[in-house]
XYZ file of C-alpha atoms in Angstrom:
783
model
C 317.783 203.390 75.291
C 316.109 199.841 74.800
C 317.222 199.100 77.802
C 315.844 202.093 79.770
C 312.934 201.540 77.831
C 312.477 198.403 78.669
C 312.582 199.988 82.458
C 309.356 202.268 81.790
C 308.124 198.905 80.185
C 308.480 197.412 83.458
C 307.576 200.203 86.449
C 304.051 201.519 84.354
C 302.937 197.413 83.905
C 302.442 197.595 87.409
C 301.067 200.927 87.956
C 298.462 199.884 85.043
C 297.776 197.017 87.208
C 296.871 199.052 90.728
C 294.682 200.796 88.302
C 293.305 198.356 87.187
C 292.254 196.633 90.401
C 291.292 199.924 92.061
C 288.591 200.520 89.174
C 287.214 196.675 89.667
C 287.669 197.293 92.862
C 285.379 200.443 92.686
C 282.923 198.765 90.238
C 282.484 195.969 92.388
C 282.549 198.816 95.788
C 278.375 200.160 94.666
C 276.687 196.446 95.240
C 277.926 196.194 98.468
C 278.432 198.921 100.024
C 276.160 202.142 97.851
C 272.605 199.629 97.979
C 271.152 202.224 100.739
C 272.815 205.821 100.247
C 272.175 205.609 96.285
C 268.210 205.004 97.621
C 267.922 207.362 99.962
C 265.770 209.405 97.212
C 262.921 207.705 97.754
C 262.820 209.413 100.806
C 263.633 211.940 102.178
C 262.201 214.648 100.302
C 258.779 212.690 101.322
C 259.685 212.592 105.632
C 260.916 216.424 105.105
C 257.698 217.736 104.418
C 255.671 215.587 105.918
C 255.633 217.117 109.334
C 254.455 221.270 110.009
C 257.027 221.994 107.217
C 253.771 221.348 105.330
C 252.647 225.130 106.360
C 255.477 226.338 104.452
C 254.810 225.657 100.972
C 256.751 227.822 98.744
C 259.924 228.317 97.137
C 262.381 229.759 99.488
C 261.359 226.729 102.192
C 262.066 224.346 99.011
C 265.624 226.001 98.448
C 266.517 225.968 102.009
C 265.522 222.662 102.221
C 267.879 221.864 100.089
C 270.942 223.596 100.827
C 270.817 222.036 104.083
C 270.904 218.223 102.487
C 273.560 219.622 100.302
C 275.927 220.879 103.101
C 274.811 217.649 105.094
C 275.898 215.636 102.388
C 279.303 217.549 101.451
C 280.658 217.663 105.422
C 279.135 213.836 107.063
C 279.576 211.160 104.060
C 282.249 213.560 101.953
C 284.536 215.083 104.805
C 283.808 213.213 107.350
C 283.572 209.245 105.967
C 285.735 209.524 102.699
C 288.162 212.326 103.895
C 289.057 211.217 107.067
C 287.911 208.283 109.406
C 288.355 205.799 105.958
C 291.722 206.166 107.260
C 291.191 204.693 110.311
C 290.823 201.365 109.306
C 292.222 197.821 111.171
C 294.145 196.629 108.788
C 291.706 197.009 105.656
C 288.597 195.826 107.888
C 286.247 199.164 109.517
C 283.337 199.504 111.419
C 282.585 200.097 115.920
C 283.823 196.840 116.862
C 287.364 197.904 114.580
C 287.894 201.048 116.276
C 287.026 199.229 119.297
C 289.807 196.470 118.686
C 292.400 199.237 117.725
C 291.888 200.946 120.684
C 292.037 197.660 123.292
C 295.523 196.999 121.129
C 297.280 199.952 121.966
C 295.270 201.113 125.426
C 294.475 198.344 127.557
C 291.016 198.965 127.667
C 289.732 195.480 126.737
C 287.268 193.439 129.709
C 289.110 190.375 129.595
C 291.860 188.967 131.391
C 292.875 186.922 128.032
C 295.364 188.700 126.063
C 298.824 187.669 126.477
C 301.810 189.903 125.796
C 302.829 187.072 122.874
C 299.310 188.653 120.442
C 301.378 191.611 121.205
C 304.157 190.147 117.897
C 301.500 189.614 115.879
C 302.570 190.967 111.986
C 299.270 192.924 112.562
C 298.216 193.611 116.378
C 299.649 197.356 115.943
C 299.555 199.837 113.095
C 302.392 200.671 110.638
C 304.308 203.429 111.769
C 303.275 203.845 115.073
C 304.978 203.110 118.628
C 303.093 200.517 120.848
C 301.154 201.849 123.341
C 302.098 205.325 123.164
C 299.819 208.701 122.553
C 299.315 212.350 122.638
C 298.209 212.248 126.567
C 299.129 209.557 128.044
C 297.378 210.681 131.110
C 293.863 210.082 128.993
C 295.677 206.575 128.656
C 296.651 206.123 132.156
C 292.791 207.128 133.504
C 290.951 204.843 131.179
C 293.364 201.645 131.984
C 293.013 202.371 135.867
C 289.148 203.031 136.035
C 286.671 199.362 135.052
C 284.288 201.423 135.270
C 285.410 203.917 131.770
C 286.596 200.244 130.217
C 282.624 199.513 130.468
C 281.050 202.181 129.807
C 283.341 202.669 126.573
C 282.132 198.907 125.900
C 278.606 199.848 126.273
C 279.695 202.849 123.691
C 280.447 200.418 121.160
C 277.445 197.566 121.975
C 275.012 200.959 121.357
C 276.519 201.509 118.251
C 276.494 198.030 117.105
C 272.553 197.482 118.595
C 271.913 200.534 116.227
C 273.785 199.072 113.209
C 271.789 195.487 113.625
C 268.320 197.706 114.030
C 269.511 199.382 110.280
C 269.637 195.367 109.124
C 265.539 195.318 110.515
C 264.663 199.428 108.848
C 266.723 199.573 105.915
C 264.942 197.279 104.133
C 261.638 198.232 105.568
C 261.951 201.439 104.496
C 263.984 200.850 101.356
C 261.567 197.964 99.688
C 258.129 199.993 100.842
C 259.388 203.089 99.130
C 259.795 201.418 96.169
C 257.370 199.515 95.922
C 255.170 202.428 97.205
C 255.887 203.818 92.826
C 252.457 201.633 92.039
C 250.158 204.254 93.994
C 251.389 206.958 90.703
C 250.511 205.560 88.142
C 248.237 202.756 89.055
C 245.984 204.685 91.413
C 243.042 202.231 91.875
C 245.518 199.918 94.475
C 244.855 200.569 98.278
C 247.638 201.034 100.169
C 247.764 197.519 102.422
C 247.922 196.117 98.875
C 251.364 197.682 98.557
C 252.611 197.072 102.211
C 251.227 193.316 101.149
C 253.472 193.412 97.746
C 256.592 194.600 100.353
C 256.144 191.744 102.492
C 256.522 189.101 99.794
C 259.216 191.390 98.659
C 260.855 191.557 102.345
C 260.177 187.573 103.171
C 261.866 186.273 99.541
C 264.443 188.642 100.075
C 265.363 186.710 102.969
C 264.656 183.536 102.343
C 267.281 183.564 99.743
C 270.405 184.515 102.237
C 271.439 181.397 102.738
C 272.605 180.903 99.292
C 275.181 183.326 99.851
C 276.167 185.981 98.580
C 279.595 186.041 97.032
C 278.054 187.023 92.972
C 276.842 190.392 94.755
C 279.609 192.928 93.741
C 279.416 191.566 89.706
C 275.583 191.391 90.126
C 274.496 194.338 91.825
C 277.009 196.201 91.164
C 275.340 196.937 87.895
C 271.864 197.363 89.040
C 273.171 200.338 91.498
C 274.837 201.671 88.955
C 271.649 201.927 85.900
C 270.388 202.954 89.121
C 272.657 206.587 90.091
C 273.002 207.474 86.372
C 268.988 207.571 85.950
C 268.242 209.345 88.815
C 271.379 211.765 87.447
C 269.651 212.093 84.835
C 266.224 213.157 85.853
C 267.502 215.356 88.045
C 268.976 216.742 85.787
C 266.382 217.479 83.427
C 264.528 219.203 86.382
C 266.254 221.280 86.824
C 266.386 222.199 83.177
C 262.775 221.680 82.611
C 261.534 223.702 86.512
C 264.049 225.510 87.704
C 267.481 226.686 86.956
C 268.074 228.984 88.875
C 267.702 225.616 91.469
C 271.773 226.581 91.641
C 271.730 229.104 94.194
C 270.434 226.926 96.687
C 274.183 225.596 97.315
C 274.518 229.169 99.385
C 274.496 228.354 103.009
C 272.664 231.385 103.236
C 269.461 229.893 102.527
C 269.946 227.915 105.922
C 269.946 231.250 107.372
C 266.893 232.132 105.830
C 265.883 228.752 106.411
C 265.383 228.593 110.048
C 264.587 232.273 110.430
C 261.635 231.177 108.420
C 260.063 228.266 110.194
C 261.853 228.314 113.755
C 261.460 225.174 115.313
C 259.477 223.720 112.984
C 262.592 223.830 110.346
C 264.888 221.993 113.373
C 262.201 218.767 113.630
C 262.727 218.978 109.937
C 265.439 218.355 110.176
C 265.444 214.187 111.012
C 263.785 213.896 107.532
C 267.376 215.471 106.376
C 269.743 213.088 107.818
C 268.065 210.733 105.975
C 270.092 212.028 102.869
C 273.065 210.915 104.562
C 271.650 207.266 106.151
C 274.037 204.656 104.881
C 277.490 206.506 104.912
C 278.215 204.114 107.877
C 278.050 201.797 105.482
C 281.652 203.100 103.247
C 283.481 202.303 106.327
C 281.377 199.169 107.845
C 282.174 197.545 104.942
C 285.353 198.231 104.258
C 286.566 194.274 104.211
C 286.555 193.273 100.947
C 288.181 196.556 98.870
C 290.442 199.551 100.017
C 290.212 202.741 100.332
C 290.955 203.992 97.717
C 288.491 202.367 95.418
C 285.532 203.200 98.082
C 287.024 206.755 97.236
C 287.284 206.864 93.454
C 283.362 205.477 93.736
C 281.573 208.114 95.886
C 283.436 210.986 94.282
C 283.688 209.736 91.194
C 279.774 209.074 90.691
C 277.775 209.031 93.517
C 278.685 212.671 95.219
C 277.537 213.861 91.215
C 274.492 211.804 90.627
C 272.811 211.519 93.850
C 274.308 215.820 94.644
C 271.961 216.205 90.745
C 268.945 213.766 92.110
C 268.545 216.364 95.315
C 268.348 219.465 92.777
C 266.061 217.694 90.716
C 263.971 216.707 92.971
C 263.742 220.818 94.316
C 263.976 222.579 91.933
C 260.586 220.351 90.797
C 258.431 221.197 94.351
C 259.922 224.505 94.018
C 257.421 225.073 90.443
C 254.926 221.898 92.107
C 254.516 223.394 95.826
C 251.077 221.142 95.904
C 253.663 217.921 95.336
C 255.305 217.928 98.617
C 253.494 215.558 101.005
C 254.037 213.567 97.595
C 257.466 211.472 97.401
C 260.294 210.527 94.328
C 258.096 209.495 91.326
C 256.112 212.070 91.074
C 259.392 213.785 89.981
C 259.380 210.943 86.894
C 258.392 211.787 83.753
C 255.813 209.401 82.444
C 257.486 207.181 79.515
C 260.381 206.711 81.751
C 257.686 206.111 85.156
C 257.923 202.207 84.636
C 261.728 201.489 83.878
C 262.704 203.698 86.728
C 260.433 201.615 89.182
C 261.493 198.494 88.588
C 265.435 199.888 88.576
C 264.377 201.841 92.263
C 262.335 197.977 93.158
C 265.981 196.067 92.309
C 268.176 199.556 93.783
C 266.402 198.802 96.868
C 266.449 194.906 96.813
C 270.829 194.921 96.325
C 270.528 198.378 99.783
C 268.406 195.655 101.706
C 270.609 192.948 100.646
C 273.755 195.140 102.127
C 272.076 195.763 105.300
C 271.581 192.235 105.953
C 275.318 191.054 105.000
C 276.470 194.263 107.397
C 274.638 193.206 110.332
C 275.564 189.121 109.758
C 279.421 191.326 109.966
C 279.008 193.240 113.526
C 277.180 190.189 115.019
C 280.356 188.004 113.917
C 282.900 190.594 115.248
C 280.170 190.170 118.555
C 280.318 186.927 119.343
C 284.055 186.715 118.918
C 284.654 189.918 121.087
C 282.752 187.469 123.394
C 279.470 190.219 123.347
C 276.882 187.439 121.454
C 275.793 184.696 122.443
C 276.829 181.232 119.928
C 275.466 181.306 117.082
C 275.907 179.051 113.933
C 277.976 180.667 110.922
C 278.472 179.559 107.711
C 280.755 180.522 105.212
C 278.674 180.679 102.576
C 281.512 181.646 99.567
C 284.735 179.382 98.533
C 286.013 182.997 96.347
C 285.996 186.152 99.576
C 286.581 185.324 102.677
C 284.146 187.255 105.291
C 280.670 186.640 103.196
C 278.981 184.048 106.240
C 275.806 183.159 106.588
C 273.524 183.593 110.200
C 270.231 181.470 110.366
C 269.085 182.790 113.099
C 270.104 186.689 113.386
C 268.636 185.803 109.478
C 265.223 184.545 110.481
C 264.954 187.213 113.993
C 265.848 189.994 111.099
C 262.692 189.025 109.418
C 260.173 188.546 110.987
C 261.067 192.495 112.782
C 261.424 193.797 109.625
C 258.153 192.205 108.305
C 256.092 193.409 111.701
C 257.758 197.113 111.295
C 256.486 197.357 107.647
C 252.562 196.047 109.176
C 252.591 197.628 112.281
C 253.441 201.437 110.468
C 253.069 201.277 106.933
C 254.201 204.694 106.705
C 257.379 205.465 105.420
C 257.535 208.834 107.139
C 257.135 206.171 110.320
C 259.642 203.765 109.495
C 261.465 206.610 108.499
C 261.613 208.551 112.162
C 263.006 205.248 113.759
C 265.789 205.176 110.934
C 267.263 208.184 111.356
C 267.894 207.462 114.932
C 269.858 204.775 114.429
C 271.281 205.615 111.965
C 272.840 208.913 113.701
C 273.680 206.551 116.985
C 275.531 205.129 114.541
C 277.816 207.668 113.248
C 277.361 209.744 116.560
C 279.743 207.207 118.031
C 281.987 206.671 115.316
C 283.131 210.408 115.705
C 283.341 209.671 119.507
C 285.386 206.660 118.893
C 287.356 208.099 116.578
C 288.487 211.045 118.219
C 289.945 208.534 120.656
C 291.545 206.481 118.063
C 293.196 210.216 116.583
C 294.813 210.427 120.474
C 296.649 206.493 121.100
C 296.141 205.702 117.182
C 297.054 207.832 115.157
C 299.292 209.356 118.015
C 297.732 213.366 117.755
C 297.729 216.245 119.622
C 294.221 215.793 121.604
C 293.402 219.517 120.619
C 292.915 217.428 116.441
C 290.511 215.189 118.814
C 288.792 218.025 119.954
C 287.951 219.293 117.175
C 286.520 216.289 114.869
C 284.208 215.679 118.241
C 283.554 218.370 118.515
C 282.959 219.485 114.991
C 281.302 216.278 113.703
C 279.053 215.973 116.983
C 277.673 218.991 117.573
C 276.342 218.373 113.770
C 275.470 214.723 114.622
C 274.167 215.467 117.876
C 271.219 218.166 116.042
C 270.221 215.982 113.632
C 269.811 213.370 117.100
C 267.961 215.695 119.232
C 265.463 216.310 116.113
C 264.978 212.578 115.533
C 264.516 212.431 118.922
C 261.364 214.530 119.200
C 260.186 211.832 116.625
C 259.997 209.308 119.289
C 255.978 208.339 119.711
C 255.431 208.845 115.839
C 258.069 205.199 115.357
C 261.142 206.752 116.957
C 261.222 204.700 119.674
C 261.993 201.892 117.828
C 265.321 201.421 117.755
C 265.853 202.371 121.091
C 263.487 199.576 121.754
C 265.966 197.066 119.995
C 269.408 198.489 121.346
C 268.348 198.057 124.612
C 266.785 194.525 124.079
C 270.075 193.720 121.437
C 272.374 195.906 124.588
C 271.480 193.882 127.108
C 271.768 190.886 125.231
C 275.335 191.481 124.506
C 276.358 192.694 128.025
C 274.619 190.060 129.727
C 276.527 187.503 127.693
C 279.909 189.139 128.142
C 279.949 189.955 131.964
C 278.761 185.974 132.210
C 282.090 185.054 130.295
C 283.645 187.744 132.166
C 282.606 186.632 135.558
C 283.979 183.071 134.518
C 286.574 183.415 133.466
C 287.177 185.166 136.381
C 287.079 181.676 137.998
C 289.067 180.034 136.433
C 291.443 182.205 137.097
C 291.061 181.906 140.472
C 290.539 178.251 141.377
C 293.396 176.745 138.449
C 294.635 174.038 140.164
C 298.420 174.535 141.431
C 301.580 173.469 139.168
C 303.252 171.975 143.149
C 300.557 170.073 143.568
C 299.988 168.192 140.032
C 304.354 168.259 140.453
C 303.564 166.014 143.283
C 301.186 163.473 142.079
C 304.731 162.562 139.446
C 304.615 161.928 136.210
C 301.830 159.512 136.277
C 299.382 162.021 138.366
C 298.942 159.505 140.834
C 295.878 158.236 138.034
C 296.138 155.793 135.657
C 297.057 156.795 131.922
C 295.602 155.593 128.457
C 296.715 155.134 125.151
C 295.302 158.097 123.542
C 295.818 162.250 123.074
C 293.546 163.438 125.912
C 291.920 167.597 124.293
C 291.429 169.589 127.638
C 289.228 172.747 126.157
C 289.783 175.613 128.533
C 289.430 179.672 128.421
C 292.666 179.709 130.773
C 296.283 180.804 128.516
C 297.637 179.514 131.598
C 297.474 176.963 134.409
C 296.052 173.369 134.663
C 292.011 174.189 134.707
C 289.596 172.995 137.515
C 287.677 170.310 135.238
C 291.128 168.607 134.929
C 290.456 167.558 138.124
C 287.007 167.802 138.487
C 287.634 164.771 135.765
C 289.952 162.820 137.985
C 288.258 163.053 140.913
C 285.234 160.980 139.084
C 286.923 159.257 136.805
C 290.852 158.437 137.650
C 291.891 157.591 134.928
C 293.437 160.130 131.958
C 295.466 160.302 128.535
C 298.757 159.028 127.535
C 299.388 162.807 126.402
C 297.320 165.587 127.913
C 296.394 168.547 125.632
C 294.789 171.622 127.856
C 293.512 173.798 124.198
C 292.639 177.177 124.081
C 290.616 178.614 121.263
C 290.414 182.320 121.772
C 290.026 185.696 119.964
C 292.320 188.345 119.805
C 291.232 191.910 118.796
C 292.851 191.947 114.707
C 290.708 191.308 112.089
C 293.441 188.197 110.481
C 295.776 185.652 111.963
C 298.286 184.509 110.122
C 297.987 180.947 109.794
C 301.788 180.895 110.227
C 301.078 182.761 113.759
C 297.649 180.762 114.870
C 298.851 177.996 117.073
C 300.688 178.909 119.916
C 303.180 175.662 121.893
C 304.583 174.961 125.173
C 305.241 172.624 128.293
C 303.179 172.036 131.619
C 305.634 169.828 134.120
C 308.445 168.102 132.706
C 308.922 165.964 129.576
C 307.582 162.441 131.002
C 304.651 163.981 132.200
C 303.011 164.541 128.441
C 301.298 167.165 129.186
C 301.501 170.317 126.890
C 299.024 173.302 126.002
C 297.835 174.479 123.115
C 295.995 178.255 122.600
C 294.881 178.520 118.465
C 294.342 182.484 117.278
C 292.217 183.665 115.188
C 290.923 187.331 114.572
C 287.453 189.321 114.633
C 286.882 188.587 111.431
C 287.954 184.717 110.456
C 285.670 182.104 109.937
C 287.352 178.279 111.864
C 285.709 176.142 109.615
C 284.833 172.085 110.028
C 288.590 171.385 108.848
C 289.533 167.947 108.602
C 292.653 167.916 109.056
C 293.046 170.437 112.394
C 293.674 166.724 114.690
C 296.337 166.356 112.341
C 297.979 170.077 112.324
C 297.620 169.886 116.037
C 299.957 167.200 116.507
C 302.868 168.197 113.837
C 302.657 171.834 116.088
C 303.436 169.644 119.115
C 306.164 167.258 117.140
C 307.695 171.074 116.129
C 307.838 172.685 119.255
C 309.542 168.907 120.668
C 311.646 169.998 118.272
C 312.255 173.209 118.578
C 312.788 172.842 122.644
C 314.984 170.060 121.595
C 317.691 172.655 119.600
C 316.879 175.078 122.550
C 320.057 175.180 124.916
C 318.281 176.135 128.138
C 315.999 173.241 127.369
C 318.570 171.164 129.255
C 318.049 172.696 132.593
C 314.910 170.818 134.899
C 311.702 172.011 134.891
C 310.810 175.654 136.083
C 307.491 176.413 137.301
C 308.159 180.230 136.488
C 308.699 179.712 132.926
C 305.143 177.364 132.410
C 304.372 180.166 130.396
C 306.734 180.204 128.578
C 305.062 179.455 124.425
C 306.397 178.238 121.351
C 305.317 180.318 118.142
C 304.787 177.053 115.662
C 304.277 177.448 111.936
C 302.372 175.364 109.841
C 302.070 176.464 106.233
C 306.156 175.538 106.116
C 307.053 172.153 105.711
C 310.856 171.831 106.248
C 311.681 171.186 109.975
C 308.537 168.287 110.075
C 310.490 165.992 113.001
C 307.014 164.066 111.674
C 306.341 161.628 107.879
C 302.604 162.113 107.381
C 301.355 160.093 104.848
C 297.719 159.419 103.979
C 295.915 155.644 104.376
C 292.778 154.069 103.263
C 290.583 150.788 104.343
C 291.363 148.450 107.595
C 294.383 146.630 105.973
C 296.298 149.802 106.866
C 294.162 150.937 109.935
C 294.660 147.860 111.477
C 298.503 147.733 111.214
C 298.565 151.271 113.262
C 299.400 150.020 117.388
C 295.702 151.304 119.796
C 294.595 149.880 122.661
C 291.028 149.125 121.340
C 289.435 146.411 121.478
C 288.230 144.041 118.318
C 284.529 144.567 119.260
C 285.456 148.794 119.547
C 287.032 148.686 116.433
C 283.959 147.406 115.203
C 281.683 149.716 117.024
C 283.450 152.867 115.426
C 283.663 151.050 112.188
C 279.759 151.204 112.035
C 279.049 154.320 113.104
C 281.536 155.926 110.886
C 279.457 154.417 107.703
C 276.262 155.724 109.362
C 278.335 159.381 109.047
C 278.900 160.314 106.394
C 280.649 163.050 108.299
C 283.000 161.282 110.414
C 283.988 158.374 107.248
C 284.860 161.674 105.453
C 287.355 162.748 107.363
C 291.337 162.288 106.358
C 293.213 159.329 107.391
C 296.736 160.379 108.348
C 299.208 157.484 109.904
C 302.343 159.794 111.224
C 305.489 158.205 110.971
C 308.922 159.537 113.628
C 311.910 158.798 110.963
C 315.002 157.462 111.431
C 316.974 160.583 112.301
C 320.816 159.595 113.824
C 320.815 163.303 115.200
C 317.699 163.393 116.757
C 318.073 162.371 120.459
C 316.895 159.248 122.156
C 314.970 161.109 124.487
C 313.446 163.757 121.428
C 312.806 160.264 119.730
C 310.972 158.403 122.531
C 308.180 161.605 123.496
C 307.790 161.734 119.485
C 307.292 158.053 118.951
C 305.196 158.701 121.781
C 303.421 161.038 120.384
C 302.776 159.521 117.363
C 301.344 156.289 118.832
C 298.605 158.173 121.399
C 297.288 159.701 117.914
C 297.207 156.514 116.353
C 294.960 155.420 119.851
C 292.636 158.105 118.826
C 291.788 161.881 120.368
C 288.819 162.267 123.181
C 287.817 165.712 123.175
C 287.450 166.604 126.888
C 284.724 169.975 127.601
C 283.096 171.746 130.779
C 278.992 171.524 130.409
C 278.890 173.769 132.887
C 276.405 176.070 134.916
C 276.910 178.894 136.268
C 275.218 180.137 139.451
C 275.275 184.001 141.203
C 276.804 183.779 145.041
C 273.735 183.640 147.398
C 275.360 187.082 148.909
C 275.328 188.577 145.108
C 273.019 191.497 144.642
C 269.938 191.222 143.133
C 270.559 192.896 140.121
C 273.564 190.606 139.526
C 271.482 187.466 140.876
C 268.780 188.598 137.337
C 271.819 188.724 135.246
C 274.044 185.374 135.755
C 270.345 182.791 137.141
C 268.463 184.300 134.215
C 269.504 186.299 132.023
C 272.669 184.343 131.570
C 271.131 180.968 132.232
C 268.545 181.989 129.269
C 270.828 182.680 126.717
C 273.156 179.945 127.729
C 270.517 177.006 127.343
C 268.786 178.505 124.127
C 271.938 179.971 121.625
C 275.203 177.391 120.292
C 277.021 174.662 122.306
C 280.600 175.003 121.952
C 281.681 171.294 121.013
C 279.597 172.976 117.505
C 280.661 176.097 117.182
C 283.814 174.499 117.502
C 283.220 171.267 114.668
C 283.961 168.775 117.377
C 283.017 165.172 116.175
C 280.253 163.788 118.846
C 281.716 160.149 118.997
C 285.098 161.522 120.327
C 283.014 164.220 122.873
C 283.265 164.678 126.513
C 281.952 166.466 128.157
C 282.459 167.130 132.058
C 280.055 168.789 134.200
C 280.746 171.435 136.935
C 278.653 174.458 138.444
C 280.439 177.879 138.702
C 279.641 180.224 141.483
C 280.270 183.669 140.170
């Protein structure tokens, strides 16, 4: 009996811990995910009744608008996102690029040709329970893989969605803060509207100015504000229902939607541009999924978000049904006078929270675009030690601030900003619906009929709302279209330039036969040290190598062709990050190392990178020696064979690594540097604190009788080369279009890509390469 009780208690403990973690994550999600969605009541009714719908100021019209809001909120956020889309996460990550990366892994839809078979062996590459590269419509997969134009169209659709998300980062803070601050005019009647706009701009500038401090505490600090806001508006909504019109529940019947359109006709259809604002922020449930679980996001929505917002919309409609002259005014007219100022303060804080969440999501989508080769190099700052993925991008932050303040000052009206906001949100939702239909086929491997039903049902609803919003392009709706065009052009031109550059490298790589004909010395002087040659190629020797030795016929004793690339998975485990192989016979001392990162991984300024690289190569040498086939002669056909090297496990490490400090130990290392060169390096390190803080280690080859002499000699050569110093060789490329190219291609390469390359961060900065060890080789690419 006691034994059974013990088993039950042990079983209940993990279950209790699971529910505790679930509730904790649900609590945190309020501050990160739902800030935007929960502030929609500030401007929904005002935007809806701002146009020709003012002519229909009666109870029946109000009932029709509420019915539309209720069923829209139920079908899109609840049914589409909470029930279906949240199940399509990419190892816990969401958003348009997460869906695109899933599609690229289950079908060859990527345009960048740097994917390898070894990437498919990553533990997170394929979705659990689904066979690789399978699907319910193999003919459709073959069609998309065969036609490059179709894959380009798919990429453009994804870039359109990403551009609209960036547009949300401009419009959400503007409409949220301006709507909340407009409450001042309800009680302070003498306050001019331009004063409200000025106060809104001050709040916005302060919000963007504080972004560099990071948002590691955002979940705990902001969650209470959103929860207080939700319960406040839910309570106010319930009060208005009971006080003004208890029969408002009848409007939940879809019959009132039919009556609404019969009465209002085209005017009612145009008013949908305001009603859709009730579901803006729904995409954040999926896009900001990274730090939460789908279960926690669902719990928060079903238990608090949905009932509180529905009560608020019903209460607001109950108030308007008996006070039709208040239709052009906003949310603050429905607040009872005794609680006005507390609600105003909470509303302002909630607007800031919603803006903060969207800004953070914008940083995240830009990081994903950059990782997948669709955005120029920018500085990514990791702002939290505890929450992985919390980042800050200075360039994007200031661009968003300028655009946001410009929109606020130019429009000065939430209705005009709402017209722009609606187009951006509905476009992102349509992109998600389209990508989800492909996910159902290629990833979930369901029948194509299920995908068509999903696409037609939700796509038709969103298309109707989008068509209504597009009617308001002259009244502010042009803003997201212009922003999307600019960002899409930037992203596609950058992606096109990278793709052409990679193809040039692939076509002009050095022949292995020509390298083998030069002998172990490669026909040049081999000097002590390690040369890290950065390349985007995953196979072969890049043309930068021959270009370098042509101008300076000397190279390091150990050569490592290093490729840092992103793979279409959110995170790569450290144990799967390094792929190491050999180029040429063993006496050539030439290696290839591919370092793989996911699109959500942040490449930190890790001082230990050189040491990890040396340890990885040493492990590869030992693994190769233990392989029976390694005794065979070098075969050109096997040149691309790579081995995954575990870096977190010290077991089987052929080298011992010891920290050392001071000049006494460093002088004992074998180095070919003269006294003057060493003194220059020492003075440079004293003046550069970042360099002087780098970890100093000394490698030693243990005395192991079981280790072959050839392996020991190779390890000793590697250690001595490391102690002599590491040099980073990188191409400083200039890309130009051929004379025979079309005008469009010349403009994209010579003007667009050239401008972006000159005005973005250099590759050495983004890769955290120490300037003291950097060598750049100028090259011109005619693509």
